[in-house]
mmCIF file of C-alpha atoms in Angstrom:
data_model
loop_
_atom_site.group_PDB
_atom_site.id
_atom_site.type_symbol
_atom_site.label_atom_id
_atom_site.label_comp_id
_atom_site.label_asym_id
_atom_site.label_seq_id
_atom_site.Cartn_x
_atom_site.Cartn_y
_atom_site.Cartn_z
ATOM 1 C CA MET N 1 21.720 -3.865 -5.066
ATOM 2 C CA ASN N 2 18.156 -2.582 -4.750
ATOM 3 C CA PHE N 3 17.345 -0.065 -2.025
ATOM 4 C CA VAL N 4 14.466 -2.206 -0.687
ATOM 5 C CA GLN N 5 15.618 -5.750 0.033
ATOM 6 C CA PRO N 6 13.345 -8.767 0.624
ATOM 7 C CA ILE N 7 12.035 -8.792 4.176
ATOM 8 C CA VAL N 8 9.107 -10.188 6.134
ATOM 9 C CA LEU N 9 7.379 -7.746 8.481
ATOM 10 C CA ARG N 10 4.844 -8.881 11.099
ATOM 11 C CA ASP N 11 2.725 -7.501 13.915
ATOM 12 C CA ARG N 12 -0.724 -8.035 15.440
ATOM 13 C CA GLY N 13 -1.442 -11.173 13.444
ATOM 14 C CA VAL N 14 -0.584 -9.562 10.088
ATOM 15 C CA ARG N 15 2.402 -10.635 7.986
ATOM 16 C CA LEU N 16 3.834 -8.709 5.035
ATOM 17 C CA GLU N 17 5.908 -11.006 2.844
ATOM 18 C CA PRO N 18 7.425 -10.466 -0.598
ATOM 19 C CA LEU N 19 4.723 -11.014 -3.223
ATOM 20 C CA GLY N 20 5.357 -14.065 -5.399
ATOM 21 C CA LEU N 21 3.613 -16.261 -7.928
ATOM 22 C CA HIS N 22 2.647 -18.680 -5.146
ATOM 23 C CA HIS N 23 0.259 -15.974 -3.866
ATOM 24 C CA GLU N 24 -1.809 -16.037 -7.081
ATOM 25 C CA ASP N 25 -4.782 -18.055 -5.780
ATOM 26 C CA GLY N 26 -4.884 -16.195 -2.484
ATOM 27 C CA LEU N 27 -4.690 -12.804 -4.178
ATOM 28 C CA ARG N 28 -7.468 -13.763 -6.584
ATOM 29 C CA ALA N 29 -9.678 -14.850 -3.667
ATOM 30 C CA ALA N 30 -8.970 -11.635 -1.741
ATOM 31 C CA ALA N 31 -9.936 -9.493 -4.740
ATOM 32 C CA ALA N 32 -13.119 -11.539 -5.217
ATOM 33 C CA ASP N 33 -14.224 -10.592 -1.695
ATOM 34 C CA GLY N 34 -16.120 -7.468 -2.745
ATOM 35 C CA GLU N 35 -15.302 -7.769 -6.478
ATOM 36 C CA LEU N 36 -12.714 -5.069 -5.887
ATOM 37 C CA TRP N 37 -11.664 -4.869 -9.544
ATOM 38 C CA THR N 38 -15.026 -3.206 -10.307
ATOM 39 C CA LEU N 39 -14.061 -0.123 -8.303
ATOM 40 C CA ARG N 40 -13.245 2.715 -10.666
ATOM 41 C CA VAL N 41 -10.556 4.305 -8.525
ATOM 42 C CA THR N 42 -8.334 1.313 -7.690
ATOM 43 C CA SER N 43 -5.865 -0.925 -9.512
ATOM 44 C CA VAL N 44 -7.063 -4.283 -8.156
ATOM 45 C CA PRO N 45 -6.567 -7.010 -10.791
ATOM 46 C CA GLU N 46 -9.476 -8.757 -12.446
ATOM 47 C CA PRO N 47 -9.415 -12.523 -11.669
ATOM 48 C CA GLU N 48 -7.899 -13.518 -15.003
ATOM 49 C CA GLN N 49 -5.255 -10.769 -14.665
ATOM 50 C CA THR N 50 -3.954 -11.815 -11.235
ATOM 51 C CA ARG N 51 -0.875 -13.647 -12.545
ATOM 52 C CA ALA N 52 0.020 -10.744 -14.859
ATOM 53 C CA TYR N 53 -0.402 -8.360 -11.904
ATOM 54 C CA ILE N 54 2.119 -10.380 -9.878
ATOM 55 C CA GLU N 55 4.505 -10.729 -12.845
ATOM 56 C CA THR N 56 4.439 -6.958 -13.357
ATOM 57 C CA ALA N 57 5.193 -6.417 -9.662
ATOM 58 C CA LEU N 58 8.102 -8.876 -9.852
ATOM 59 C CA ARG N 59 9.507 -7.154 -12.946
ATOM 60 C CA MET N 60 9.285 -3.789 -11.180
ATOM 61 C CA ARG N 61 11.075 -5.328 -8.164
ATOM 62 C CA GLU N 62 13.928 -6.403 -10.448
ATOM 63 C CA GLU N 63 14.066 -2.860 -11.857
ATOM 64 C CA GLY N 64 14.159 -1.439 -8.316
ATOM 65 C CA SER N 65 11.092 0.764 -8.767
ATOM 66 C CA ARG N 66 8.525 -1.218 -6.724
ATOM 67 C CA PHE N 67 8.562 -3.793 -3.960
ATOM 68 C CA ALA N 68 5.206 -5.544 -3.540
ATOM 69 C CA PHE N 69 4.080 -7.445 -0.461
ATOM 70 C CA ALA N 70 1.333 -9.976 0.057
ATOM 71 C CA VAL N 71 -0.669 -9.119 3.170
ATOM 72 C CA VAL N 72 -1.292 -12.379 5.034
ATOM 73 C CA ASP N 73 -3.345 -13.292 8.105
ATOM 74 C CA GLU N 74 -0.887 -15.173 10.322
ATOM 75 C CA ALA N 75 -3.470 -17.360 12.074
ATOM 76 C CA SER N 76 -5.051 -18.779 8.907
ATOM 77 C CA ASP N 77 -2.200 -18.140 6.435
ATOM 78 C CA THR N 78 -4.810 -16.484 4.194
ATOM 79 C CA VAL N 79 -3.903 -13.715 1.748
ATOM 80 C CA LEU N 80 -5.823 -10.547 2.648
ATOM 81 C CA GLY N 81 -4.546 -8.252 -0.107
ATOM 82 C CA SER N 82 -1.420 -6.488 -1.250
ATOM 83 C CA THR N 83 0.579 -3.317 -0.678
ATOM 84 C CA SER N 84 3.835 -1.952 -2.088
ATOM 85 C CA TYR N 85 6.685 0.443 -1.810
ATOM 86 C CA HIS N 86 6.893 2.162 -5.187
ATOM 87 C CA ASP N 87 8.492 5.116 -6.931
ATOM 88 C CA ILE N 88 11.590 4.178 -4.954
ATOM 89 C CA LEU N 89 14.261 6.899 -5.127
ATOM 90 C CA PRO N 90 17.417 5.701 -3.326
ATOM 91 C CA ALA N 91 19.411 8.864 -4.084
ATOM 92 C CA VAL N 92 17.020 11.015 -2.045
ATOM 93 C CA LYS N 93 15.912 8.199 0.296
ATOM 94 C CA ARG N 94 12.264 8.417 -0.644
ATOM 95 C CA VAL N 95 9.661 5.721 -1.185
ATOM 96 C CA GLU N 96 5.924 5.856 -1.724
ATOM 97 C CA ILE N 97 3.390 3.431 -0.294
ATOM 98 C CA GLY N 98 0.625 2.364 -2.615
ATOM 99 C CA TYR N 99 -0.938 -0.330 -4.784
ATOM 100 C CA THR N 100 -2.744 -1.072 -1.515
ATOM 101 C CA TRP N 101 -5.953 -3.037 -1.362
ATOM 102 C CA TYR N 102 -7.586 -5.534 0.959
ATOM 103 C CA ALA N 103 -10.412 -8.062 0.840
ATOM 104 C CA GLN N 104 -13.657 -6.331 1.727
ATOM 105 C CA ARG N 105 -14.043 -8.317 4.972
ATOM 106 C CA VAL N 106 -10.889 -6.771 6.489
ATOM 107 C CA GLN N 107 -11.407 -3.206 5.321
ATOM 108 C CA ARG N 108 -11.884 -0.783 8.232
ATOM 109 C CA THR N 109 -10.195 -3.218 10.623
ATOM 110 C CA HIS N 110 -6.740 -3.101 12.220
ATOM 111 C CA VAL N 111 -5.164 -4.558 9.058
ATOM 112 C CA ASN N 112 -4.447 -1.339 7.147
ATOM 113 C CA THR N 113 -3.236 0.529 10.237
ATOM 114 C CA THR N 114 -0.932 -2.378 11.107
ATOM 115 C CA CYS N 115 0.451 -2.554 7.560
ATOM 116 C CA LYS N 116 1.155 1.173 7.523
ATOM 117 C CA LEU N 117 2.836 0.992 10.929
ATOM 118 C CA LEU N 118 5.090 -1.816 9.673
ATOM 119 C CA MET N 119 5.893 -0.149 6.338
ATOM 120 C CA LEU N 120 6.497 3.310 7.764
ATOM 121 C CA GLY N 121 8.654 1.864 10.528
ATOM 122 C CA HIS N 122 10.737 -0.077 8.024
ATOM 123 C CA ALA N 123 11.040 2.918 5.677
ATOM 124 C CA PHE N 124 12.090 5.429 8.323
ATOM 125 C CA ASP N 125 13.841 3.289 10.940
ATOM 126 C CA THR N 126 15.581 0.678 8.755
ATOM 127 C CA LEU N 127 15.939 2.195 5.278
ATOM 128 C CA GLY N 128 16.617 5.671 6.661
ATOM 129 C CA CYS N 129 14.121 7.366 4.361
ATOM 130 C CA HIS N 130 13.775 11.131 4.576
ATOM 131 C CA VAL N 131 10.274 11.099 3.061
ATOM 132 C CA VAL N 132 7.484 8.587 2.492
ATOM 133 C CA GLY N 133 4.804 9.543 -0.008
ATOM 134 C CA TRP N 134 1.352 8.444 -1.113
ATOM 135 C CA ARG N 135 -0.771 9.216 -4.141
ATOM 136 C CA THR N 136 -4.423 8.540 -4.797
ATOM 137 C CA ASP N 137 -7.236 9.256 -7.221
ATOM 138 C CA ASN N 138 -8.961 12.586 -6.619
ATOM 139 C CA PHE N 139 -12.278 10.702 -6.337
ATOM 140 C CA ASN N 140 -10.960 8.063 -3.923
ATOM 141 C CA PHE N 141 -12.154 9.898 -0.841
ATOM 142 C CA ALA N 142 -11.862 6.827 1.417
ATOM 143 C CA SER N 143 -8.179 6.525 0.508
ATOM 144 C CA GLN N 144 -7.592 10.227 1.116
ATOM 145 C CA ARG N 145 -9.181 10.001 4.582
ATOM 146 C CA ALA N 146 -7.100 6.908 5.400
ATOM 147 C CA ILE N 147 -3.856 8.614 4.322
ATOM 148 C CA GLU N 148 -4.685 11.723 6.332
ATOM 149 C CA ARG N 149 -5.436 9.564 9.424
ATOM 150 C CA LEU N 150 -1.836 8.339 9.200
ATOM 151 C CA GLY N 151 -0.581 11.867 9.764
ATOM 152 C CA ALA N 152 0.524 12.476 6.175
ATOM 153 C CA ARG N 153 0.292 15.980 4.763
ATOM 154 C CA LYS N 154 -1.343 16.867 1.486
ATOM 155 C CA ASP N 155 1.274 18.191 -0.932
ATOM 156 C CA GLY N 156 -1.096 19.062 -3.751
ATOM 157 C CA VAL N 157 -2.931 17.763 -6.782
ATOM 158 C CA ILE N 158 -1.365 16.838 -10.122
ATOM 159 C CA ARG N 159 -4.066 17.506 -12.684
ATOM 160 C CA GLY N 160 -4.559 15.237 -15.690
ATOM 161 C CA HIS N 161 -1.971 12.846 -14.287
ATOM 162 C CA ALA N 162 -2.961 9.246 -15.047
ATOM 163 C CA LEU N 163 -5.421 6.977 -16.795
ATOM 164 C CA ARG N 164 -8.042 5.080 -14.841
ATOM 165 C CA ARG N 165 -9.062 1.539 -15.723
ATOM 166 C CA ASP N 166 -12.151 2.895 -17.535
ATOM 167 C CA GLY N 167 -10.023 5.148 -19.765
ATOM 168 C CA THR N 168 -10.873 8.437 -18.058
ATOM 169 C CA ILE N 169 -8.054 10.718 -16.953
ATOM 170 C CA ARG N 170 -7.623 11.247 -13.240
ATOM 171 C CA ASP N 171 -6.172 13.980 -11.109
ATOM 172 C CA THR N 172 -3.751 12.590 -8.514
ATOM 173 C CA VAL N 173 -3.706 13.797 -4.906
ATOM 174 C CA MET N 174 -0.182 13.669 -3.455
ATOM 175 C CA TYR N 175 0.702 13.266 0.226
ATOM 176 C CA SER N 176 3.930 12.873 2.177
ATOM 177 C CA MET N 177 5.429 12.398 5.609
ATOM 178 C CA ARG N 178 8.925 13.505 6.561
ATOM 179 C CA ALA N 179 11.191 11.577 8.930
ATOM 180 C CA GLY N 180 10.785 14.217 11.651
ATOM 181 C CA GLU N 181 7.006 13.678 11.604
ATOM 182 C CA TRP N 182 7.278 9.906 12.009
ATOM 183 C CA PRO N 183 7.572 9.707 15.842
ATOM 184 C CA GLU N 184 4.275 11.554 16.335
ATOM 185 C CA ALA N 185 2.599 9.580 13.540
ATOM 186 C CA ARG N 186 3.824 6.309 15.080
ATOM 187 C CA ALA N 187 2.388 7.303 18.464
ATOM 188 C CA GLN N 188 -0.964 8.049 16.813
ATOM 189 C CA LEU N 189 -1.024 4.742 14.917
ATOM 190 C CA LEU N 190 -0.221 2.817 18.101
ATOM 191 C CA TYR N 191 -2.987 4.718 19.896
ATOM 192 C CA LEU N 192 -5.491 3.809 17.170
ATOM 193 C CA LEU N 193 -4.481 0.156 17.321
ATOM 194 C CA GLN N 194 -4.738 0.072 21.115
ATOM 195 C CA ARG N 195 -8.252 1.526 20.934
ATOM 196 C CA ARG N 196 -9.278 -1.258 18.563
ATOM 197 C CA GLY N 197 -7.977 -3.838 20.992
#
């Protein structure tokens, strides 16, 4: 049995549901909002690669190494993007949150904060994780700021760690949050959401 089991998480008009092939058209449309696949520092699928992206996520779910969600607007039932638990380590009760991207129109809204609140809550409060981690490209400064706003701590940089889409080699910035830090982080996320109304 995989550590992360299928679940639907919802709050503030946002629904996280297990990513499936039926999300293909919605995911393609979300990525097209801003042509997100052209960004050098993300892993958003090109339109013709959307099905393969989902199939890879499903294969990784079967292997127990990644659990991908579709991010859906509850009111319109529109796919807004995707996010995942990945690098799942049941023996040490650790997951990472990543493969996260959203249609341009919902970036810098309550959507990302809500998704992180749901995923962190599920990881710490339901799965009993000791640590949740994040990783990002050393040039993805927006992602680094967003991770730091969550209350995560920078663990360090792994140099020469991974290939980017354009074939260049990236350094990876690693972050984490421990279970004991979650209550304060949750309070901060709720505060940010309340300020946004």
